[in-house]
mmCIF file of C-alpha atoms and ligand atoms in Angstrom:
data_model
loop_
_atom_site.group_PDB
_atom_site.id
_atom_site.type_symbol
_atom_site.label_atom_id
_atom_site.label_comp_id
_atom_site.label_asym_id
_atom_site.label_seq_id
_atom_site.Cartn_x
_atom_site.Cartn_y
_atom_site.Cartn_z
ATOM 1 C CA MET A 1317 55.576 158.109 -83.089
ATOM 2 C CA PRO A 1318 53.671 154.821 -83.647
ATOM 3 C CA PRO A 1319 50.740 155.269 -86.046
ATOM 4 C CA SER A 1320 48.046 154.141 -83.595
ATOM 5 C CA THR A 1321 48.271 157.079 -81.269
ATOM 6 C CA VAL A 1322 45.192 159.034 -80.260
ATOM 7 C CA ALA A 1323 45.300 162.375 -78.472
ATOM 8 C CA LEU A 1324 42.405 162.997 -76.069
ATOM 9 C CA ILE A 1325 42.178 166.672 -75.235
ATOM 10 C CA HIS A 1326 39.742 168.156 -72.758
ATOM 11 C CA CYS A 1327 37.721 171.071 -74.141
ATOM 12 C CA GLU A 1328 34.729 172.212 -72.146
ATOM 13 C CA ASN A 1329 33.029 174.441 -74.711
ATOM 14 C CA TYR A 1330 33.167 175.873 -78.216
ATOM 15 C CA GLU A 1331 34.832 179.131 -77.239
ATOM 16 C CA PRO A 1332 37.119 179.605 -80.287
ATOM 17 C CA ASP A 1333 40.373 180.261 -78.399
ATOM 18 C CA ASN A 1334 39.822 177.188 -76.183
ATOM 19 C CA VAL A 1335 39.139 174.974 -79.180
ATOM 20 C CA LYS A 1336 42.145 176.236 -81.109
ATOM 21 C CA SER A 1337 44.569 175.802 -78.225
ATOM 22 C CA ALA A 1338 43.156 172.307 -77.503
ATOM 23 C CA ILE A 1339 43.621 171.187 -81.112
ATOM 24 C CA GLU A 1340 47.067 172.789 -81.283
ATOM 25 C CA ARG A 1341 48.066 170.890 -78.141
ATOM 26 C CA GLY A 1342 46.763 167.599 -79.561
ATOM 27 C CA ILE A 1343 48.601 168.008 -82.860
ATOM 28 C CA SER A 1344 51.769 168.953 -81.061
ATOM 29 C CA LEU A 1345 51.535 165.738 -78.984
ATOM 30 C CA LEU A 1346 51.355 163.786 -82.247
ATOM 31 C CA GLY A 1347 54.532 165.385 -83.599
ATOM 32 C CA GLY A 1348 53.291 168.785 -84.788
ATOM 33 C CA MET A 1349 51.962 170.005 -88.146
ATOM 34 C CA ARG A 1350 55.342 169.287 -89.726
ATOM 35 C CA HIS A 1351 54.768 165.582 -89.072
ATOM 36 C CA PHE A 1352 51.706 165.574 -91.380
ATOM 37 C CA PHE A 1353 52.106 168.429 -93.871
ATOM 38 C CA GLN A 1354 54.559 170.513 -95.843
ATOM 39 C CA SER A 1355 54.133 174.244 -96.020
ATOM 40 C CA GLY A 1356 52.539 175.289 -99.323
ATOM 41 C CA GLU A 1357 50.441 172.136 -99.782
ATOM 42 C CA SER A 1358 46.753 172.452 -100.611
ATOM 43 C CA ILE A 1359 44.715 170.679 -97.952
ATOM 44 C CA LEU A 1360 40.945 170.199 -97.959
ATOM 45 C CA LEU A 1361 39.005 170.240 -94.692
ATOM 46 C CA LYS A 1362 36.242 167.635 -94.732
ATOM 47 C CA PRO A 1363 33.726 168.357 -91.957
ATOM 48 C CA ASN A 1364 30.541 166.370 -91.356
ATOM 49 C CA LEU A 1365 27.850 168.442 -93.098
ATOM 50 C CA LEU A 1366 25.009 165.944 -92.985
ATOM 51 C CA SER A 1367 22.317 168.621 -93.107
ATOM 52 C CA GLY A 1368 21.755 172.285 -92.437
ATOM 53 C CA ARG A 1369 20.369 171.937 -88.909
ATOM 54 C CA PRO A 1370 21.106 174.603 -86.287
ATOM 55 C CA VAL A 1371 24.545 174.219 -84.710
ATOM 56 C CA GLU A 1372 23.134 173.423 -81.230
ATOM 57 C CA LYS A 1373 21.501 170.236 -82.604
ATOM 58 C CA ALA A 1374 25.001 168.684 -82.873
ATOM 59 C CA VAL A 1375 24.352 167.233 -86.338
ATOM 60 C CA THR A 1376 27.406 168.792 -87.979
ATOM 61 C CA THR A 1377 31.011 169.521 -87.075
ATOM 62 C CA HIS A 1378 30.923 172.664 -84.959
ATOM 63 C CA PRO A 1379 32.108 175.870 -86.709
ATOM 64 C CA ALA A 1380 34.619 176.503 -83.891
ATOM 65 C CA VAL A 1381 36.360 173.166 -84.607
ATOM 66 C CA PHE A 1382 36.338 173.927 -88.327
ATOM 67 C CA LYS A 1383 37.724 177.432 -87.697
ATOM 68 C CA ALA A 1384 40.507 176.202 -85.422
ATOM 69 C CA ALA A 1385 41.600 173.519 -87.911
ATOM 70 C CA ALA A 1386 41.556 176.053 -90.752
ATOM 71 C CA GLU A 1387 43.528 178.653 -88.807
ATOM 72 C CA LEU A 1388 46.157 176.141 -87.707
ATOM 73 C CA GLY A 1389 46.547 175.052 -91.323
ATOM 74 C CA LEU A 1390 46.804 178.635 -92.575
ATOM 75 C CA ASP A 1391 49.267 179.551 -89.788
ATOM 76 C CA PHE A 1392 51.460 176.649 -90.950
ATOM 77 C CA GLY A 1393 51.376 177.882 -94.545
ATOM 78 C CA LEU A 1394 48.842 175.457 -96.018
ATOM 79 C CA LYS A 1395 46.382 176.467 -98.713
ATOM 80 C CA ILE A 1396 43.051 175.483 -97.178
ATOM 81 C CA THR A 1397 39.832 174.664 -98.995
ATOM 82 C CA TYR A 1398 36.797 172.842 -97.625
ATOM 83 C CA GLY A 1399 33.720 170.898 -98.630
ATOM 84 C CA ASP A 1400 31.361 167.995 -98.084
ATOM 85 C CA SER A 1401 28.398 166.455 -99.841
ATOM 86 C CA PRO A 1402 25.357 166.370 -97.547
ATOM 87 C CA ALA A 1403 22.687 163.671 -97.718
ATOM 88 C CA PHE A 1404 20.985 165.890 -100.262
ATOM 89 C CA GLY A 1405 20.624 169.552 -101.069
ATOM 90 C CA ASN A 1406 23.117 172.099 -102.294
ATOM 91 C CA PRO A 1407 26.396 171.591 -100.390
ATOM 92 C CA LEU A 1408 27.170 175.307 -100.020
ATOM 93 C CA THR A 1409 23.646 176.089 -98.797
ATOM 94 C CA VAL A 1410 24.040 173.413 -96.126
ATOM 95 C CA ALA A 1411 27.458 174.874 -95.188
ATOM 96 C CA HIS A 1412 25.768 178.262 -94.699
ATOM 97 C CA ARG A 1413 23.013 176.811 -92.529
ATOM 98 C CA ALA A 1414 25.491 174.835 -90.427
ATOM 99 C CA GLY A 1415 27.514 178.000 -89.747
ATOM 100 C CA LEU A 1416 30.660 176.902 -91.568
ATOM 101 C CA ALA A 1417 30.375 179.147 -94.613
ATOM 102 C CA ALA A 1418 30.419 182.312 -92.457
ATOM 103 C CA VAL A 1419 33.701 181.166 -90.880
ATOM 104 C CA ALA A 1420 35.108 180.226 -94.288
ATOM 105 C CA GLU A 1421 34.242 183.614 -95.787
ATOM 106 C CA LYS A 1422 36.114 185.430 -93.021
ATOM 107 C CA LEU A 1423 39.167 183.227 -93.611
ATOM 108 C CA HIS A 1424 38.806 183.444 -97.425
ATOM 109 C CA LEU A 1425 38.452 179.677 -97.822
ATOM 110 C CA LYS A 1426 36.978 178.341 -101.026
ATOM 111 C CA PHE A 1427 34.149 175.793 -100.881
ATOM 112 C CA ASP A 1428 35.511 173.342 -103.425
ATOM 113 C CA ASP A 1429 33.586 171.356 -106.044
ATOM 114 C CA PHE A 1430 31.470 168.685 -104.325
ATOM 115 C CA GLU A 1431 28.863 168.403 -107.063
ATOM 116 C CA ASN A 1432 31.024 166.889 -109.804
ATOM 117 C CA SER A 1433 33.166 163.801 -109.537
ATOM 118 C CA ILE A 1434 36.184 162.116 -111.098
ATOM 119 C CA LEU A 1435 36.038 158.347 -111.393
ATOM 120 C CA THR A 1436 39.060 157.291 -109.394
ATOM 121 C CA SER A 1437 40.687 153.919 -109.792
ATOM 122 C CA PHE A 1438 41.671 152.119 -106.589
ATOM 123 C CA PRO A 1439 43.065 148.721 -107.633
ATOM 124 C CA ALA A 1440 44.088 147.915 -104.046
ATOM 125 C CA GLY A 1441 40.437 148.057 -102.932
ATOM 126 C CA ASN A 1442 39.243 144.952 -101.106
ATOM 127 C CA LEU A 1443 35.620 145.338 -102.202
ATOM 128 C CA VAL A 1444 35.505 148.486 -104.364
ATOM 129 C CA LYS A 1445 38.081 149.304 -107.008
ATOM 130 C CA HIS A 1446 36.659 152.580 -108.377
ATOM 131 C CA PHE A 1447 35.081 155.519 -106.599
ATOM 132 C CA PRO A 1448 33.513 158.687 -108.043
ATOM 133 C CA ILE A 1449 35.383 161.202 -105.900
ATOM 134 C CA ALA A 1450 34.368 164.874 -105.653
ATOM 135 C CA LYS A 1451 36.553 167.063 -107.860
ATOM 136 C CA GLY A 1452 37.297 169.278 -104.878
ATOM 137 C CA VAL A 1453 38.865 166.328 -103.075
ATOM 138 C CA ARG A 1454 40.884 165.233 -106.096
ATOM 139 C CA SER A 1455 42.309 168.713 -106.634
ATOM 140 C CA ALA A 1456 43.775 168.892 -103.095
ATOM 141 C CA ASP A 1457 47.139 167.436 -102.067
ATOM 142 C CA GLY A 1458 45.572 165.942 -98.941
ATOM 143 C CA LEU A 1459 42.681 165.924 -96.491
ATOM 144 C CA ILE A 1460 42.023 166.761 -92.887
ATOM 145 C CA SER A 1461 38.913 164.876 -91.815
ATOM 146 C CA LEU A 1462 36.743 166.581 -89.164
ATOM 147 C CA PRO A 1463 34.204 163.970 -88.014
ATOM 148 C CA LYS A 1464 31.442 164.560 -85.484
ATOM 149 C CA LEU A 1465 30.869 161.764 -82.963
ATOM 150 C CA LYS A 1466 27.279 160.522 -83.352
ATOM 151 C CA THR A 1467 25.184 157.384 -83.276
ATOM 152 C CA HIS A 1468 24.154 155.820 -86.597
ATOM 153 C CA GLY A 1469 21.279 153.489 -87.519
ATOM 154 C CA LEU A 1470 23.282 151.252 -89.855
ATOM 155 C CA THR A 1471 26.866 151.340 -88.597
ATOM 156 C CA ARG A 1472 26.026 152.010 -84.923
ATOM 157 C CA MET A 1473 28.325 155.041 -84.741
ATOM 158 C CA THR A 1474 29.638 157.574 -87.221
ATOM 159 C CA GLY A 1475 33.103 158.906 -86.643
ATOM 160 C CA ALA A 1476 36.433 159.008 -88.414
ATOM 161 C CA VAL A 1477 35.992 156.138 -90.915
ATOM 162 C CA LYS A 1478 32.463 157.019 -91.974
ATOM 163 C CA ASN A 1479 33.245 160.726 -92.438
ATOM 164 C CA GLN A 1480 34.792 160.148 -95.875
ATOM 165 C CA PHE A 1481 31.453 159.012 -97.361
ATOM 166 C CA GLY A 1482 30.642 162.646 -98.128
ATOM 167 C CA CYS A 1483 33.576 162.750 -100.578
ATOM 168 C CA ILE A 1484 31.226 160.971 -102.988
ATOM 169 C CA PRO A 1485 28.953 163.646 -104.444
ATOM 170 C CA GLY A 1486 25.193 163.895 -104.157
ATOM 171 C CA LEU A 1487 22.780 161.056 -104.702
ATOM 172 C CA THR A 1488 25.560 158.832 -106.084
ATOM 173 C CA LYS A 1489 25.970 157.930 -102.419
ATOM 174 C CA SER A 1490 22.546 156.262 -102.514
ATOM 175 C CA GLU A 1491 23.799 153.763 -105.084
ATOM 176 C CA TYR A 1492 26.241 152.460 -102.496
ATOM 177 C CA HIS A 1493 23.365 151.728 -100.135
ATOM 178 C CA ILE A 1494 21.752 149.627 -102.874
ATOM 179 C CA LYS A 1495 24.994 147.834 -103.744
ATOM 180 C CA PHE A 1496 25.984 147.260 -100.112
ATOM 181 C CA PRO A 1497 22.793 147.184 -98.051
ATOM 182 C CA ASP A 1498 24.081 145.369 -94.963
ATOM 183 C CA ALA A 1499 26.315 146.932 -92.337
ATOM 184 C CA ASP A 1500 29.317 144.676 -93.063
ATOM 185 C CA HIS A 1501 29.523 145.304 -96.812
ATOM 186 C CA PHE A 1502 28.707 148.973 -96.410
ATOM 187 C CA SER A 1503 31.517 149.253 -93.860
ATOM 188 C CA GLN A 1504 33.944 147.405 -96.131
ATOM 189 C CA MET A 1505 33.153 149.989 -98.809
ATOM 190 C CA LEU A 1506 33.750 152.837 -96.316
ATOM 191 C CA VAL A 1507 37.083 151.342 -95.296
ATOM 192 C CA ASP A 1508 38.156 151.024 -98.952
ATOM 193 C CA LEU A 1509 37.112 154.623 -99.549
ATOM 194 C CA THR A 1510 39.177 155.814 -96.607
ATOM 195 C CA LEU A 1511 42.153 153.733 -97.755
ATOM 196 C CA CYS A 1512 41.782 155.341 -101.175
ATOM 197 C CA LEU A 1513 41.581 158.909 -99.843
ATOM 198 C CA LYS A 1514 44.096 158.558 -96.977
ATOM 199 C CA PRO A 1515 43.280 161.674 -94.930
ATOM 200 C CA ARG A 1516 46.476 162.824 -93.240
ATOM 201 C CA LEU A 1517 44.850 163.768 -89.948
ATOM 202 C CA TYR A 1518 41.506 163.355 -88.152
ATOM 203 C CA ILE A 1519 40.134 165.824 -85.600
ATOM 204 C CA MET A 1520 36.935 164.506 -84.021
ATOM 205 C CA ASP A 1521 34.437 166.930 -82.523
ATOM 206 C CA ALA A 1522 33.122 165.204 -79.388
ATOM 207 C CA ILE A 1523 32.837 168.339 -77.268
ATOM 208 C CA ILE A 1524 29.113 167.850 -77.735
ATOM 209 C CA ALA A 1525 28.347 164.476 -79.349
ATOM 210 C CA MET A 1526 25.007 162.959 -80.385
ATOM 211 C CA GLU A 1527 23.323 159.987 -78.713
ATOM 212 C CA GLY A 1528 20.019 158.226 -79.416
ATOM 213 C CA ASN A 1529 18.324 158.672 -82.792
ATOM 214 C CA GLY A 1530 21.471 159.727 -84.714
ATOM 215 C CA PRO A 1531 22.977 160.754 -86.983
ATOM 216 C CA GLY A 1532 20.383 163.411 -87.846
ATOM 217 C CA ASN A 1533 17.895 163.482 -85.002
ATOM 218 C CA GLY A 1534 19.551 162.308 -81.803
ATOM 219 C CA ASP A 1535 20.153 164.245 -78.615
ATOM 220 C CA PRO A 1536 23.215 166.398 -77.974
ATOM 221 C CA VAL A 1537 25.347 165.131 -75.111
ATOM 222 C CA GLN A 1538 28.242 166.948 -73.477
ATOM 223 C CA MET A 1539 31.468 164.919 -73.666
ATOM 224 C CA SER A 1540 33.992 167.793 -73.466
ATOM 225 C CA VAL A 1541 36.676 166.108 -75.543
ATOM 226 C CA LEU A 1542 38.455 166.390 -78.879
ATOM 227 C CA LEU A 1543 40.131 163.321 -80.355
ATOM 228 C CA ILE A 1544 43.046 163.758 -82.742
ATOM 229 C CA SER A 1545 44.863 161.014 -84.628
ATOM 230 C CA SER A 1546 46.162 159.854 -87.989
ATOM 231 C CA ASP A 1547 44.553 156.411 -87.442
ATOM 232 C CA PRO A 1548 40.778 156.607 -88.012
ATOM 233 C CA VAL A 1549 40.119 153.100 -86.698
ATOM 234 C CA ALA A 1550 42.036 153.772 -83.490
ATOM 235 C CA MET A 1551 40.148 157.052 -83.104
ATOM 236 C CA ASP A 1552 36.743 155.353 -83.479
ATOM 237 C CA THR A 1553 37.888 152.557 -81.158
ATOM 238 C CA VAL A 1554 38.754 155.068 -78.446
ATOM 239 C CA ALA A 1555 35.351 156.705 -78.981
ATOM 240 C CA CYS A 1556 33.704 153.287 -78.441
ATOM 241 C CA GLU A 1557 35.739 152.860 -75.277
ATOM 242 C CA LEU A 1558 34.331 156.165 -73.994
ATOM 243 C CA PHE A 1559 30.772 154.877 -74.150
ATOM 244 C CA GLU A 1560 31.753 151.314 -73.313
ATOM 245 C CA VAL A 1561 30.778 149.621 -76.564
ATOM 246 C CA PRO A 1562 33.104 146.791 -77.693
ATOM 247 C CA ALA A 1563 35.037 148.278 -80.618
ATOM 248 C CA ASP A 1564 34.585 145.239 -82.869
ATOM 249 C CA THR A 1565 30.777 145.533 -82.711
ATOM 250 C CA VAL A 1566 31.164 148.619 -84.905
ATOM 251 C CA PRO A 1567 31.688 147.144 -88.383
ATOM 252 C CA THR A 1568 33.901 149.998 -89.630
ATOM 253 C CA ASN A 1569 36.306 149.137 -86.813
ATOM 254 C CA LYS A 1570 36.206 145.421 -87.541
ATOM 255 C CA TRP A 1571 36.801 145.805 -91.273
ATOM 256 C CA GLY A 1572 39.176 148.720 -90.762
ATOM 257 C CA THR A 1573 41.457 146.362 -88.861
ATOM 258 C CA ILE A 1574 41.049 143.406 -91.236
ATOM 259 C CA PHE A 1575 41.790 145.588 -94.286
ATOM 260 C CA GLY A 1576 44.775 147.259 -92.613
ATOM 261 C CA LEU A 1577 43.372 150.772 -92.301
ATOM 262 C CA GLY A 1578 44.114 150.983 -88.588
ATOM 263 C CA ASN A 1579 44.021 149.377 -85.199
ATOM 264 C CA SER A 1580 40.886 148.476 -83.234
ATOM 265 C CA ASN A 1581 42.709 146.740 -80.386
ATOM 266 C CA PHE A 1582 42.317 149.250 -77.586
ATOM 267 C CA GLU A 1583 45.210 147.733 -75.637
ATOM 268 C CA GLN A 1584 47.556 148.479 -78.538
ATOM 269 C CA ILE A 1585 46.514 152.117 -78.950
ATOM 270 C CA LYS A 1586 48.721 154.723 -77.343
ATOM 271 C CA LEU A 1587 46.770 157.484 -75.646
ATOM 272 C CA VAL A 1588 48.310 160.911 -75.151
ATOM 273 C CA GLY A 1589 46.915 164.129 -73.704
ATOM 274 C CA ASP A 1590 44.342 164.075 -70.914
ATOM 275 C CA SER A 1591 43.353 160.985 -68.943
ATOM 276 C CA ILE A 1592 40.602 158.940 -70.589
ATOM 277 C CA GLU A 1593 38.993 158.474 -67.154
ATOM 278 C CA ALA A 1594 37.570 161.993 -67.345
ATOM 279 C CA PHE A 1595 35.544 161.281 -70.490
ATOM 280 C CA TYR A 1596 33.744 157.973 -69.878
ATOM 281 C CA GLN A 1597 30.005 158.070 -70.673
ATOM 282 C CA PRO A 1598 28.680 154.563 -69.837
ATOM 283 C CA ASP A 1599 25.055 155.738 -70.119
ATOM 284 C CA PHE A 1600 25.535 157.036 -73.669
ATOM 285 C CA LYS A 1601 22.439 155.952 -75.617
ATOM 286 C CA VAL A 1602 23.686 153.716 -78.446
ATOM 287 C CA GLU A 1603 22.713 150.259 -79.772
ATOM 288 C CA ARG A 1604 24.852 147.802 -77.853
ATOM 289 C CA GLY A 1605 23.961 144.362 -79.356
ATOM 290 C CA SER A 1606 26.042 142.267 -81.761
ATOM 291 C CA LEU A 1607 26.320 143.133 -85.472
ATOM 292 C CA SER A 1608 28.318 140.060 -86.538
ATOM 293 C CA THR A 1609 28.197 138.817 -90.127
ATOM 294 C CA LYS A 1610 26.424 135.594 -89.091
ATOM 295 C CA HIS A 1611 23.764 137.540 -87.232
ATOM 296 C CA GLN A 1612 23.385 139.973 -90.111
ATOM 297 C CA ARG A 1613 22.702 137.044 -92.467
ATOM 298 C CA ILE A 1614 20.005 135.729 -90.149
ATOM 299 C CA SER A 1615 18.631 139.248 -89.809
ATOM 300 C CA LYS A 1616 18.496 139.627 -93.582
ATOM 301 C CA ILE A 1617 16.426 136.460 -93.988
ATOM 302 C CA PHE A 1618 14.023 137.452 -91.211
ATOM 303 C CA LYS A 1619 14.281 141.163 -91.997
ATOM 304 C CA ASN A 1620 10.755 142.162 -91.046
ATOM 305 C CA GLN A 1621 10.774 140.136 -87.831
ATOM 306 C CA VAL A 1622 14.244 141.086 -86.600
ATOM 307 C CA LEU A 1623 15.663 144.340 -88.007
ATOM 308 C CA ALA A 1624 14.745 147.791 -86.752
ATOM 309 C CA LYS A 1625 12.318 149.467 -89.112
ATOM 310 C CA PRO A 1626 11.895 153.165 -89.818
ATOM 311 C CA VAL A 1627 8.513 154.358 -88.570
ATOM 312 C CA ILE A 1628 6.980 157.757 -89.330
ATOM 313 C CA GLN A 1629 5.413 159.595 -86.391
ATOM 314 C CA GLU A 1630 2.551 161.193 -88.278
ATOM 315 C CA SER A 1631 2.024 164.004 -85.793
ATOM 316 C CA ARG A 1632 5.532 165.327 -86.426
ATOM 317 C CA CYS A 1633 5.612 164.835 -90.211
ATOM 318 C CA THR A 1634 5.359 168.032 -92.279
ATOM 319 C CA LYS A 1635 5.085 166.050 -95.577
ATOM 320 C CA CYS A 1636 8.286 167.691 -96.843
ATOM 321 C CA GLY A 1637 9.158 164.613 -98.921
ATOM 322 C CA SER A 1638 12.870 164.546 -97.980
ATOM 323 C CA CYS A 1639 12.636 160.887 -96.964
ATOM 324 C CA VAL A 1640 11.076 160.011 -100.321
ATOM 325 C CA LYS A 1641 13.761 161.879 -102.254
ATOM 326 C CA VAL A 1642 16.653 160.207 -100.449
ATOM 327 C CA CYS A 1643 15.303 156.632 -100.479
ATOM 328 C CA PRO A 1644 17.642 154.716 -102.830
ATOM 329 C CA THR A 1645 15.314 151.875 -103.871
ATOM 330 C CA THR A 1646 13.359 151.648 -107.127
ATOM 331 C CA PRO A 1647 10.453 151.872 -106.642
ATOM 332 C CA LYS A 1648 10.751 153.955 -103.487
ATOM 333 C CA ALA A 1649 10.324 152.022 -100.254
ATOM 334 C CA VAL A 1650 8.889 155.141 -98.645
ATOM 335 C CA ASP A 1651 6.506 157.228 -100.724
ATOM 336 C CA PHE A 1652 3.320 159.267 -100.755
ATOM 337 C CA LEU A 1653 0.396 156.904 -101.277
ATOM 338 C CA ASN A 1654 -1.007 157.517 -104.778
ATOM 339 C CA GLY A 1655 1.100 160.699 -104.903
ATOM 340 C CA ASP A 1656 -1.025 162.366 -102.206
ATOM 341 C CA LYS A 1657 1.325 164.878 -100.565
ATOM 342 C CA ASN A 1658 -1.315 165.985 -98.081
ATOM 343 C CA ARG A 1659 -0.751 162.844 -96.039
ATOM 344 C CA PRO A 1660 2.545 161.541 -94.561
ATOM 345 C CA PRO A 1661 4.449 159.077 -96.766
ATOM 346 C CA ILE A 1662 4.238 155.395 -95.908
ATOM 347 C CA HIS A 1663 6.884 152.683 -95.831
ATOM 348 C CA ASN A 1664 6.891 149.434 -97.771
ATOM 349 C CA TYR A 1665 8.807 147.149 -95.402
ATOM 350 C CA THR A 1666 9.073 144.382 -97.982
ATOM 351 C CA THR A 1667 11.196 146.455 -100.363
ATOM 352 C CA CYS A 1668 12.897 148.578 -97.687
ATOM 353 C CA ILE A 1669 16.584 147.612 -97.448
ATOM 354 C CA ARG A 1670 17.001 149.168 -93.954
ATOM 355 C CA CYS A 1671 19.640 151.660 -94.992
ATOM 356 C CA TYR A 1672 17.979 154.236 -92.681
ATOM 357 C CA CYS A 1673 18.719 157.153 -95.016
ATOM 358 C CA CYS A 1674 15.127 158.351 -94.526
ATOM 359 C CA GLN A 1675 15.594 158.480 -90.751
ATOM 360 C CA GLU A 1676 18.947 160.215 -91.264
ATOM 361 C CA VAL A 1677 17.576 163.102 -93.326
ATOM 362 C CA CYS A 1678 14.147 163.743 -91.795
ATOM 363 C CA PRO A 1679 14.336 167.377 -90.643
ATOM 364 C CA GLU A 1680 11.500 166.979 -88.128
ATOM 365 C CA ASN A 1681 12.736 163.953 -86.149
ATOM 366 C CA ALA A 1682 9.549 162.266 -87.391
ATOM 367 C CA ILE A 1683 11.188 158.918 -88.202
ATOM 368 C CA THR A 1684 12.234 156.615 -85.402
ATOM 369 C CA LEU A 1685 13.780 153.161 -85.625
ATOM 370 C CA GLU A 1686 11.635 150.529 -83.967
ATOM 371 C CA ARG A 1687 12.869 147.000 -83.449
ATOM 372 C CA PRO A 1688 10.181 144.275 -83.464
ATOM 373 C CA MET A 1689 9.737 142.174 -80.303
ATOM 374 C CA LEU A 1690 11.464 139.159 -81.918
ATOM 375 C CA GLY A 1691 14.391 141.375 -82.873
ATOM 376 C CA ARG A 1692 14.743 142.577 -79.275
ATOM 377 C CA ILE A 1693 14.746 138.974 -78.006
ATOM 378 C CA PHE A 1694 17.260 137.971 -80.713
ATOM 379 C CA GLN A 1695 19.536 140.831 -79.724
ATOM 380 C CA ARG A 1696 19.433 139.891 -76.045
ATOM 381 C CA LEU A 1697 20.286 136.257 -76.914
ATOM 382 C CA ILE A 1698 23.370 137.128 -78.997
ATOM 383 C CA LYS A 1699 24.847 139.720 -76.632
HETATM 384 S S1 SF4 B 1084 11.280 163.561 -94.140
HETATM 385 FE FE1 SF4 B 1084 10.178 163.481 -92.181
HETATM 386 S S2 SF4 B 1084 8.856 165.275 -92.194
HETATM 387 FE FE2 SF4 B 1084 9.539 164.984 -94.301
HETATM 388 S S3 SF4 B 1084 7.924 163.718 -95.230
HETATM 389 FE FE3 SF4 B 1084 9.457 162.307 -94.464
HETATM 390 S S4 SF4 B 1084 8.766 161.769 -92.403
HETATM 391 FE FE4 SF4 B 1084 7.644 163.600 -93.011
HETATM 392 S S1 SF4 B 1085 12.542 153.407 -96.684
HETATM 393 FE FE1 SF4 B 1085 14.242 154.350 -95.568
HETATM 394 S S2 SF4 B 1085 15.370 152.636 -94.695
HETATM 395 FE FE2 SF4 B 1085 14.024 151.799 -96.279
HETATM 396 S S3 SF4 B 1085 15.276 151.744 -98.123
HETATM 397 FE FE3 SF4 B 1085 14.183 153.694 -98.162
HETATM 398 S S4 SF4 B 1085 15.567 155.161 -97.164
HETATM 399 FE FE4 SF4 B 1085 16.314 153.093 -96.699
#
């Protein structure tokens, strides 16, 4: 089986038996569990646990997908653990809120250590040669990555390549936004991280994906499909094809191909399972302009005139302070004015690096990304 094979499997809903048989069918089309694992290995499931929002908001990997992957692993004789590091907050509390911990308790799965890390050397890294990896990840023999298909302010979409970012515990993740503030360098880091961790298999939950103001506050959209592959770049490329976005405008795809993580040439990807025709969503709400390195450099220079900026909708803001906590800059580029927590925080667009973490974590959908007029013109010109 060539490595760049992606199984597309129709699945209309999250009814557990449907999800399990769909994933089982997809894995079997890729060569079966035996192709990826040996019985007795300890394998960690890495879902997307961005935040503890209700399941129907489509922020996190659905519990039915998590359950099916866990059961298939257990049936094969794997020792299954799970974990993720959310944007902030206690990882296990978020797993409870997202509905995964209840499933895990029934299956006796341990939530592994995602609060402490082991500095892991990766001399082959193109940009990053050491990562602080969660102990829970390091203690497993391998990973199954369970991404959720969503839009993303910085990298346009979050899927298979970006899902490994949560293997870096807690607020250490913020440091990477400071070190690599633009989409290209941030994506190079993500590709190195995925090369370092080498998940054996990816199962993408796109039964209900997220469009619009993702990854934390977009709108759920029915896509009725699961994608399964061992090539994360090919998987994300096929996802782009579904909503008709050129794959190389997603920087994790571009750098994933250049650094040898996988294949973003759609013509070279073998599709198995159900016909892709059934899953096209051309109206999917996602940024569609160019994100090339040259344009990013120009954007950086004219940041305030060109790049989308996070804007707080005061009427929705509950002054919870989550955006302030997650902002990686020093001093904070979003903060309560003079420490007054009775009024919404305000942004400092001069020091803001446009990482969009504040928009990602706001629990009230009170932060939207607004592109200035010049930025909209610039985007139309470079399309
Ligand atoms: S995270 Fe959202 S709701 Fe909370 S203070 Fe910031 S803008 Fe307001
Ligand atoms: S204000 Fe928001 S977008 Fe700007 S640096 Fe802070 S978290 Fe990132």
